[in-house]
PDB file of C-alpha atoms and ligand atoms in Angstrom:
ATOM      1  CA  MET B 296     -28.308  -2.458 -12.206  1.00 65.00           C
ATOM      2  CA  ASN B 297     -24.687  -3.270 -11.375  1.00 82.00           C
ATOM      3  CA  ASP B 298     -24.372  -6.455  -9.238  1.00 94.00           C
ATOM      4  CA  ALA B 299     -22.494  -4.736  -6.419  1.00 96.00           C
ATOM      5  CA  VAL B 300     -25.032  -1.901  -6.351  1.00 97.00           C
ATOM      6  CA  GLN B 301     -27.872  -4.411  -6.100  1.00 97.00           C
ATOM      7  CA  SER B 302     -26.059  -6.322  -3.344  1.00 98.00           C
ATOM      8  CA  LEU B 303     -25.398  -3.066  -1.503  1.00 98.00           C
ATOM      9  CA  ALA B 304     -29.131  -2.348  -1.433  1.00 98.00           C
ATOM     10  CA  GLN B 305     -29.799  -5.852  -0.087  1.00 98.00           C
ATOM     11  CA  VAL B 306     -27.162  -5.521   2.645  1.00 98.00           C
ATOM     12  CA  ARG B 307     -28.610  -2.139   3.640  1.00 98.00           C
ATOM     13  CA  GLN B 308     -32.060  -3.719   3.873  1.00 98.00           C
ATOM     14  CA  ASN B 309     -30.692  -6.555   6.016  1.00 98.00           C
ATOM     15  CA  ILE B 310     -28.956  -4.077   8.338  1.00 98.00           C
ATOM     16  CA  ASP B 311     -32.187  -2.150   8.696  1.00 98.00           C
ATOM     17  CA  ALA B 312     -34.101  -5.350   9.530  1.00 98.00           C
ATOM     18  CA  ALA B 313     -31.420  -6.429  12.027  1.00 98.00           C
ATOM     19  CA  GLU B 314     -31.578  -3.017  13.734  1.00 98.00           C
ATOM     20  CA  ARG B 315     -35.351  -3.299  14.075  1.00 97.00           C
ATOM     21  CA  GLY B 316     -35.108  -6.919  15.208  1.00 97.00           C
ATOM     22  CA  ALA B 317     -32.696  -5.885  17.953  1.00 96.00           C
ATOM     23  CA  GLY B 318     -34.944  -2.998  18.996  1.00 96.00           C
ATOM     24  CA  ARG B 319     -32.310  -0.500  17.937  1.00 95.00           C
ATOM     25  CA  ASP B 320     -32.774   2.839  16.209  1.00 93.00           C
ATOM     26  CA  PRO B 321     -32.837   2.468  12.421  1.00 93.00           C
ATOM     27  CA  GLY B 322     -29.772   4.003  10.787  1.00 95.00           C
ATOM     28  CA  GLY B 323     -27.615   3.618  13.894  1.00 96.00           C
ATOM     29  CA  VAL B 324     -25.223   1.080  12.367  1.00 98.00           C
ATOM     30  CA  THR B 325     -22.528   2.283   9.950  1.00 98.00           C
ATOM     31  CA  LEU B 326     -21.845   0.054   6.956  1.00 98.00           C
ATOM     32  CA  VAL B 327     -18.132  -0.134   6.119  1.00 99.00           C
ATOM     33  CA  ALA B 328     -17.958  -1.548   2.575  1.00 98.00           C
ATOM     34  CA  VAL B 329     -14.772  -3.620   2.365  1.00 98.00           C
ATOM     35  CA  SER B 330     -13.307  -3.136  -1.105  1.00 98.00           C
ATOM     36  CA  LYS B 331      -9.949  -4.940  -0.749  1.00 97.00           C
ATOM     37  CA  THR B 332      -8.795  -6.690  -3.957  1.00 97.00           C
ATOM     38  CA  PHE B 333     -11.356  -4.713  -6.019  1.00 97.00           C
ATOM     39  CA  GLY B 334     -10.267  -1.866  -8.254  1.00 96.00           C
ATOM     40  CA  ALA B 335     -11.470   1.710  -8.564  1.00 96.00           C
ATOM     41  CA  ASP B 336     -13.735   0.730 -11.467  1.00 95.00           C
ATOM     42  CA  ASP B 337     -15.566  -1.759  -9.259  1.00 96.00           C
ATOM     43  CA  ILE B 338     -15.770   0.688  -6.361  1.00 98.00           C
ATOM     44  CA  ARG B 339     -16.966   3.775  -8.230  1.00 97.00           C
ATOM     45  CA  PRO B 340     -20.541   2.537  -8.939  1.00 97.00           C
ATOM     46  CA  VAL B 341     -20.945   1.694  -5.249  1.00 98.00           C
ATOM     47  CA  ILE B 342     -19.908   5.248  -4.328  1.00 98.00           C
ATOM     48  CA  GLU B 343     -22.292   6.624  -6.942  1.00 97.00           C
ATOM     49  CA  ALA B 344     -25.062   4.547  -5.317  1.00 97.00           C
ATOM     50  CA  GLY B 345     -24.500   6.554  -2.135  1.00 97.00           C
ATOM     51  CA  GLN B 346     -22.040   4.455  -0.121  1.00 98.00           C
ATOM     52  CA  ARG B 347     -19.426   6.689   1.539  1.00 98.00           C
ATOM     53  CA  VAL B 348     -17.589   4.543   4.105  1.00 98.00           C
ATOM     54  CA  PHE B 349     -15.061   1.977   2.858  1.00 98.00           C
ATOM     55  CA  GLY B 350     -12.534  -0.395   4.392  1.00 98.00           C
ATOM     56  CA  GLU B 351      -9.183  -1.593   3.058  1.00 98.00           C
ATOM     57  CA  ASN B 352      -6.771  -3.985   4.733  1.00 97.00           C
ATOM     58  CA  ARG B 353      -3.469  -2.972   3.091  1.00 98.00           C
ATOM     59  CA  VAL B 354      -1.930   0.477   3.055  1.00 97.00           C
ATOM     60  CA  GLN B 355      -0.111   0.035  -0.243  1.00 97.00           C
ATOM     61  CA  GLU B 356      -3.139  -1.337  -2.086  1.00 97.00           C
ATOM     62  CA  ALA B 357      -5.282   1.514  -0.771  1.00 98.00           C
ATOM     63  CA  GLN B 358      -2.716   4.097  -1.883  1.00 97.00           C
ATOM     64  CA  ALA B 359      -3.042   2.805  -5.425  1.00 96.00           C
ATOM     65  CA  LYS B 360      -6.777   3.414  -5.748  1.00 97.00           C
ATOM     66  CA  TRP B 361      -8.149   5.821  -3.127  1.00 97.00           C
ATOM     67  CA  PRO B 362      -6.399   9.172  -3.693  1.00 95.00           C
ATOM     68  CA  GLY B 363      -8.170   9.495  -7.061  1.00 95.00           C
ATOM     69  CA  LEU B 364     -11.552   8.470  -5.681  1.00 97.00           C
ATOM     70  CA  LYS B 365     -11.156  10.797  -2.686  1.00 96.00           C
ATOM     71  CA  ALA B 366     -10.405  13.676  -5.024  1.00 96.00           C
ATOM     72  CA  ASP B 367     -13.670  12.995  -6.894  1.00 96.00           C
ATOM     73  CA  PHE B 368     -15.731  12.381  -3.746  1.00 97.00           C
ATOM     74  CA  PRO B 369     -14.363  14.537  -0.895  1.00 95.00           C
ATOM     75  CA  ASP B 370     -16.842  13.162   1.663  1.00 97.00           C
ATOM     76  CA  LEU B 371     -15.540   9.579   1.486  1.00 98.00           C
ATOM     77  CA  GLU B 372     -14.407   7.999   4.757  1.00 98.00           C
ATOM     78  CA  LEU B 373     -11.680   5.375   4.536  1.00 98.00           C
ATOM     79  CA  HIS B 374     -11.009   2.809   7.285  1.00 98.00           C
ATOM     80  CA  LEU B 375      -7.833   0.754   7.670  1.00 98.00           C
ATOM     81  CA  ILE B 376      -8.993  -2.674   8.882  1.00 98.00           C
ATOM     82  CA  GLY B 377      -5.787  -4.675   8.331  1.00 98.00           C
ATOM     83  CA  PRO B 378      -2.602  -4.892  10.399  1.00 96.00           C
ATOM     84  CA  LEU B 379      -0.430  -1.782  10.393  1.00 96.00           C
ATOM     85  CA  GLN B 380       3.378  -1.984  10.285  1.00 93.00           C
ATOM     86  CA  SER B 381       5.119   0.925  11.971  1.00 90.00           C
ATOM     87  CA  ASN B 382       7.065   1.780   8.799  1.00 94.00           C
ATOM     88  CA  LYS B 383       3.676   2.416   7.087  1.00 96.00           C
ATOM     89  CA  ALA B 384       2.266   4.678   9.801  1.00 97.00           C
ATOM     90  CA  LYS B 385       3.130   7.861   7.916  1.00 97.00           C
ATOM     91  CA  GLU B 386       1.296   6.752   4.751  1.00 98.00           C
ATOM     92  CA  ALA B 387      -1.618   5.338   6.746  1.00 98.00           C
ATOM     93  CA  VAL B 388      -2.134   8.581   8.681  1.00 98.00           C
ATOM     94  CA  ALA B 389      -2.019  10.587   5.454  1.00 97.00           C
ATOM     95  CA  LEU B 390      -4.634   8.450   3.638  1.00 97.00           C
ATOM     96  CA  PHE B 391      -7.036   6.923   6.161  1.00 98.00           C
ATOM     97  CA  ASP B 392      -9.696   8.660   8.237  1.00 98.00           C
ATOM     98  CA  VAL B 393     -10.136   5.811  10.712  1.00 98.00           C
ATOM     99  CA  ILE B 394      -7.581   3.180  11.797  1.00 98.00           C
ATOM    100  CA  GLU B 395      -9.280   0.176  13.388  1.00 98.00           C
ATOM    101  CA  THR B 396      -6.191  -1.920  14.101  1.00 98.00           C
ATOM    102  CA  VAL B 397      -4.218  -0.233  16.872  1.00 98.00           C
ATOM    103  CA  ASP B 398      -2.962  -3.245  18.827  1.00 98.00           C
ATOM    104  CA  ARG B 399       0.463  -2.572  20.347  1.00 97.00           C
ATOM    105  CA  GLU B 400       2.536   0.049  22.073  1.00 96.00           C
ATOM    106  CA  LYS B 401       4.903   0.654  19.179  1.00 96.00           C
ATOM    107  CA  ILE B 402       2.055   1.386  16.736  1.00 97.00           C
ATOM    108  CA  ALA B 403       0.319   3.628  19.266  1.00 98.00           C
ATOM    109  CA  ALA B 404       3.517   5.682  19.692  1.00 97.00           C
ATOM    110  CA  GLU B 405       4.152   5.846  15.947  1.00 97.00           C
ATOM    111  CA  LEU B 406       0.558   6.917  15.212  1.00 98.00           C
ATOM    112  CA  ALA B 407       0.659   9.584  17.910  1.00 97.00           C
ATOM    113  CA  ARG B 408       3.822  11.030  16.374  1.00 97.00           C
ATOM    114  CA  GLU B 409       2.451  11.029  12.800  1.00 97.00           C
ATOM    115  CA  ILE B 410      -0.941  12.435  13.796  1.00 97.00           C
ATOM    116  CA  ALA B 411       0.805  15.335  15.537  1.00 97.00           C
ATOM    117  CA  ARG B 412       3.271  15.837  12.690  1.00 98.00           C
ATOM    118  CA  GLN B 413       0.607  15.814   9.965  1.00 98.00           C
ATOM    119  CA  GLY B 414      -2.031  17.646  11.997  1.00 97.00           C
ATOM    120  CA  ARG B 415      -4.665  15.071  11.045  1.00 95.00           C
ATOM    121  CA  ALA B 416      -7.633  14.202  13.258  1.00 92.00           C
ATOM    122  CA  LEU B 417      -7.911  10.453  12.864  1.00 96.00           C
ATOM    123  CA  ARG B 418     -10.429   8.290  14.679  1.00 97.00           C
ATOM    124  CA  LEU B 419      -8.918   5.167  16.214  1.00 98.00           C
ATOM    125  CA  TYR B 420     -10.037   1.714  17.328  1.00 98.00           C
ATOM    126  CA  VAL B 421      -8.129  -0.894  19.280  1.00 98.00           C
ATOM    127  CA  GLN B 422      -8.235  -4.369  17.729  1.00 98.00           C
ATOM    128  CA  VAL B 423      -8.831  -7.160  20.243  1.00 98.00           C
ATOM    129  CA  ASN B 424      -7.852 -10.779  19.513  1.00 98.00           C
ATOM    130  CA  THR B 425     -10.995 -12.149  21.205  1.00 98.00           C
ATOM    131  CA  GLY B 426     -10.119 -15.751  20.323  1.00 98.00           C
ATOM    132  CA  SER B 427      -6.464 -15.397  21.482  1.00 98.00           C
ATOM    133  CA  GLU B 428      -5.407 -16.882  18.135  1.00 97.00           C
ATOM    134  CA  PRO B 429      -1.583 -16.927  17.839  1.00 95.00           C
ATOM    135  CA  GLN B 430      -1.593 -15.999  14.130  1.00 94.00           C
ATOM    136  CA  LYS B 431      -4.070 -13.148  14.500  1.00 95.00           C
ATOM    137  CA  ALA B 432      -3.373  -9.464  15.162  1.00 96.00           C
ATOM    138  CA  GLY B 433      -4.984  -7.711  18.093  1.00 98.00           C
ATOM    139  CA  ILE B 434      -4.332  -7.166  21.769  1.00 98.00           C
ATOM    140  CA  GLU B 435      -5.186  -9.994  24.182  1.00 98.00           C
ATOM    141  CA  PRO B 436      -8.614  -9.513  25.806  1.00 98.00           C
ATOM    142  CA  THR B 437      -7.049  -9.499  29.285  1.00 98.00           C
ATOM    143  CA  ASP B 438      -4.778  -6.587  28.263  1.00 98.00           C
ATOM    144  CA  ALA B 439      -7.340  -4.602  26.271  1.00 98.00           C
ATOM    145  CA  VAL B 440      -8.688  -2.245  28.935  1.00 98.00           C
ATOM    146  CA  ALA B 441      -5.213  -1.309  30.213  1.00 98.00           C
ATOM    147  CA  PHE B 442      -3.991  -0.806  26.637  1.00 98.00           C
ATOM    148  CA  VAL B 443      -6.839   1.595  25.809  1.00 98.00           C
ATOM    149  CA  LYS B 444      -5.952   3.530  28.964  1.00 98.00           C
ATOM    150  CA  ARG B 445      -2.270   3.703  27.965  1.00 98.00           C
ATOM    151  CA  CYS B 446      -3.173   4.811  24.425  1.00 98.00           C
ATOM    152  CA  ARG B 447      -5.140   7.664  25.932  1.00 97.00           C
ATOM    153  CA  GLU B 448      -2.937   8.686  28.839  1.00 97.00           C
ATOM    154  CA  VAL B 449       0.571   7.933  27.581  1.00 97.00           C
ATOM    155  CA  HIS B 450       0.125   8.588  23.863  1.00 97.00           C
ATOM    156  CA  GLY B 451      -2.778  11.048  23.909  1.00 96.00           C
ATOM    157  CA  LEU B 452      -4.722   9.042  21.326  1.00 97.00           C
ATOM    158  CA  ALA B 453      -8.499   9.432  21.036  1.00 94.00           C
ATOM    159  CA  ILE B 454      -9.552   5.791  21.044  1.00 98.00           C
ATOM    160  CA  GLU B 455     -13.232   5.696  20.152  1.00 97.00           C
ATOM    161  CA  GLY B 456     -13.902   1.993  19.721  1.00 98.00           C
ATOM    162  CA  LEU B 457     -12.902  -1.649  19.728  1.00 98.00           C
ATOM    163  CA  MET B 458     -12.722  -3.996  16.757  1.00 98.00           C
ATOM    164  CA  CYS B 459     -12.561  -7.797  16.512  1.00 98.00           C
ATOM    165  CA  ILE B 460     -12.439 -10.603  13.957  1.00 98.00           C
ATOM    166  CA  PRO B 461     -13.749 -13.776  15.654  1.00 98.00           C
ATOM    167  CA  PRO B 462     -12.130 -17.146  14.806  1.00 97.00           C
ATOM    168  CA  PHE B 463     -13.783 -18.112  11.557  1.00 93.00           C
ATOM    169  CA  ASP B 464     -14.729 -21.624  12.657  1.00 94.00           C
ATOM    170  CA  GLU B 465     -16.451 -20.563  15.870  1.00 96.00           C
ATOM    171  CA  ASN B 466     -19.855 -19.216  16.804  1.00 97.00           C
ATOM    172  CA  PRO B 467     -19.177 -15.439  16.756  1.00 98.00           C
ATOM    173  CA  GLY B 468     -21.763 -14.524  19.416  1.00 98.00           C
ATOM    174  CA  PRO B 469     -19.519 -15.011  22.482  1.00 98.00           C
ATOM    175  CA  HIS B 470     -16.733 -12.995  20.787  1.00 98.00           C
ATOM    176  CA  PHE B 471     -19.111 -10.123  20.056  1.00 98.00           C
ATOM    177  CA  ALA B 472     -20.379 -10.264  23.644  1.00 98.00           C
ATOM    178  CA  LEU B 473     -16.809 -10.177  24.976  1.00 98.00           C
ATOM    179  CA  LEU B 474     -15.952  -7.141  22.808  1.00 98.00           C
ATOM    180  CA  GLU B 475     -19.068  -5.341  24.029  1.00 98.00           C
ATOM    181  CA  LYS B 476     -18.141  -6.044  27.660  1.00 98.00           C
ATOM    182  CA  LEU B 477     -14.546  -4.828  27.154  1.00 98.00           C
ATOM    183  CA  ALA B 478     -15.810  -1.656  25.478  1.00 98.00           C
ATOM    184  CA  ARG B 479     -17.939  -0.858  28.514  1.00 98.00           C
ATOM    185  CA  GLU B 480     -14.986  -1.496  30.846  1.00 98.00           C
ATOM    186  CA  ALA B 481     -12.634   0.632  28.707  1.00 98.00           C
ATOM    187  CA  ASP B 482     -15.258   3.354  28.299  1.00 97.00           C
ATOM    188  CA  VAL B 483     -15.302   3.358  24.491  1.00 98.00           C
ATOM    189  CA  ALA B 484     -18.533   3.910  22.582  1.00 97.00           C
ATOM    190  CA  LYS B 485     -17.965   2.203  19.229  1.00 98.00           C
ATOM    191  CA  LEU B 486     -17.907  -1.487  18.294  1.00 98.00           C
ATOM    192  CA  SER B 487     -16.645  -2.587  14.868  1.00 98.00           C
ATOM    193  CA  MET B 488     -17.733  -6.209  14.522  1.00 98.00           C
ATOM    194  CA  GLY B 489     -19.509  -8.408  11.985  1.00 98.00           C
ATOM    195  CA  MET B 490     -18.558  -9.340   8.405  1.00 98.00           C
ATOM    196  CA  SER B 491     -20.517 -10.778   5.450  1.00 98.00           C
ATOM    197  CA  GLY B 492     -21.340 -14.012   7.284  1.00 97.00           C
ATOM    198  CA  ASP B 493     -22.367 -12.584  10.636  1.00 98.00           C
ATOM    199  CA  TYR B 494     -23.169  -8.869  10.478  1.00 98.00           C
ATOM    200  CA  GLU B 495     -26.790  -9.370  11.495  1.00 98.00           C
ATOM    201  CA  THR B 496     -25.663 -11.318  14.575  1.00 98.00           C
ATOM    202  CA  ALA B 497     -23.142  -8.578  15.378  1.00 98.00           C
ATOM    203  CA  ILE B 498     -25.901  -5.957  15.236  1.00 98.00           C
ATOM    204  CA  ALA B 499     -27.900  -7.982  17.760  1.00 98.00           C
ATOM    205  CA  PHE B 500     -24.810  -7.856  20.032  1.00 98.00           C
ATOM    206  CA  GLY B 501     -24.443  -4.089  19.737  1.00 98.00           C
ATOM    207  CA  ALA B 502     -22.182  -3.470  16.721  1.00 98.00           C
ATOM    208  CA  THR B 503     -22.078   0.220  15.798  1.00 98.00           C
ATOM    209  CA  SER B 504     -20.349  -0.585  12.506  1.00 98.00           C
ATOM    210  CA  VAL B 505     -20.138  -3.723  10.375  1.00 98.00           C
ATOM    211  CA  ARG B 506     -17.412  -4.486   7.819  1.00 98.00           C
ATOM    212  CA  VAL B 507     -18.978  -6.156   4.801  1.00 98.00           C
ATOM    213  CA  GLY B 508     -16.959  -7.149   1.726  1.00 98.00           C
ATOM    214  CA  SER B 509     -17.952 -10.197  -0.292  1.00 98.00           C
ATOM    215  CA  ALA B 510     -21.691  -9.781   0.320  1.00 98.00           C
ATOM    216  CA  ILE B 511     -21.413  -6.503  -1.611  1.00 98.00           C
ATOM    217  CA  PHE B 512     -18.551  -6.901  -4.089  1.00 97.00           C
ATOM    218  CA  GLY B 513     -18.731 -10.673  -4.611  1.00 95.00           C
ATOM    219  CA  ALA B 514     -16.194 -13.421  -3.972  1.00 94.00           C
ATOM    220  CA  ARG B 515     -12.505 -12.490  -3.856  1.00 91.00           C
TER     221      ARG B 515
HETATM  222  C1  PLP F1182     -11.867  -8.800   4.409  1.00 57.26           C
HETATM  223  C2  PLP F1182     -12.301  -8.289   5.732  1.00 57.26           C
HETATM  224  C3  PLP F1182     -13.665  -8.075   6.021  1.00 57.26           C
HETATM  225  C4  PLP F1182     -14.775  -8.382   5.054  1.00 57.26           C
HETATM  226  O1  PLP F1182     -14.943  -9.760   4.926  1.00 57.26           O
HETATM  227  P1  PLP F1182     -16.181 -10.370   4.131  1.00 57.26           P
HETATM  228  O2  PLP F1182     -16.324 -11.726   4.712  1.00 57.26           O
HETATM  229  O3  PLP F1182     -15.801 -10.375   2.697  1.00 57.26           O
HETATM  230  O4  PLP F1182     -17.344  -9.512   4.405  1.00 57.26           O
HETATM  231  C5  PLP F1182     -13.985  -7.555   7.263  1.00 57.26           C
HETATM  232  N1  PLP F1182     -13.034  -7.262   8.184  1.00 57.26           N
HETATM  233  C6  PLP F1182     -11.715  -7.453   7.949  1.00 57.26           C
HETATM  234  C7  PLP F1182     -10.727  -7.113   8.994  1.00 57.26           C
HETATM  235  C8  PLP F1182     -11.305  -7.974   6.710  1.00 57.26           C
HETATM  236  O5  PLP F1182      -9.992  -8.155   6.488  1.00 57.26           O
END
């Protein structure tokens, strides 16, 4: 069996065990397989093994490999999990099904315009910079609830969840707990949190989707 396919099965098993361990319904957590830096030839066997939800962090890189794969597998779901520049909003809206990185007014306005123009029904998440790291994308935690409200009321965007990337040198638990609390306050149902090193922890804190790259595809 292909290495990535074998790793995929292991990750799925671990997710299942984490769901049970947390007393959650099995199958409730969506696995977003993060395929950035890997080519279509690496991705295809993982699709053939049944995986349908994928994450990419760059619009241009995704444009180079996903249109062909989407043509072959129409039920694929592609998530943008990296920062979005407003001059890429048009391309992002055309290619992605879910954008997890809405984090400022300008992007919200640009996405609203493109979604209306292209008639696409995208699902959207607001990214929260839970560690208030200066170099990291995401809205400040103290502004998150008001920003979700503005996205909905001013821009008419259907925000369905929150996403975070905890500081990599910190215990992620408090960041996951903060995201869960903000989601309740903002009245959003979905929580995208947890990566290869901490997805089981994230599931214990209520993640509804986990973004797992290297544990499936190998080191980048
Ligand atoms: C790369 C990336 C991941 C996956 O990271 P791994 O540690 O390889 O699982 C998850 N989320 C985001 C936003 C990423 O950029």
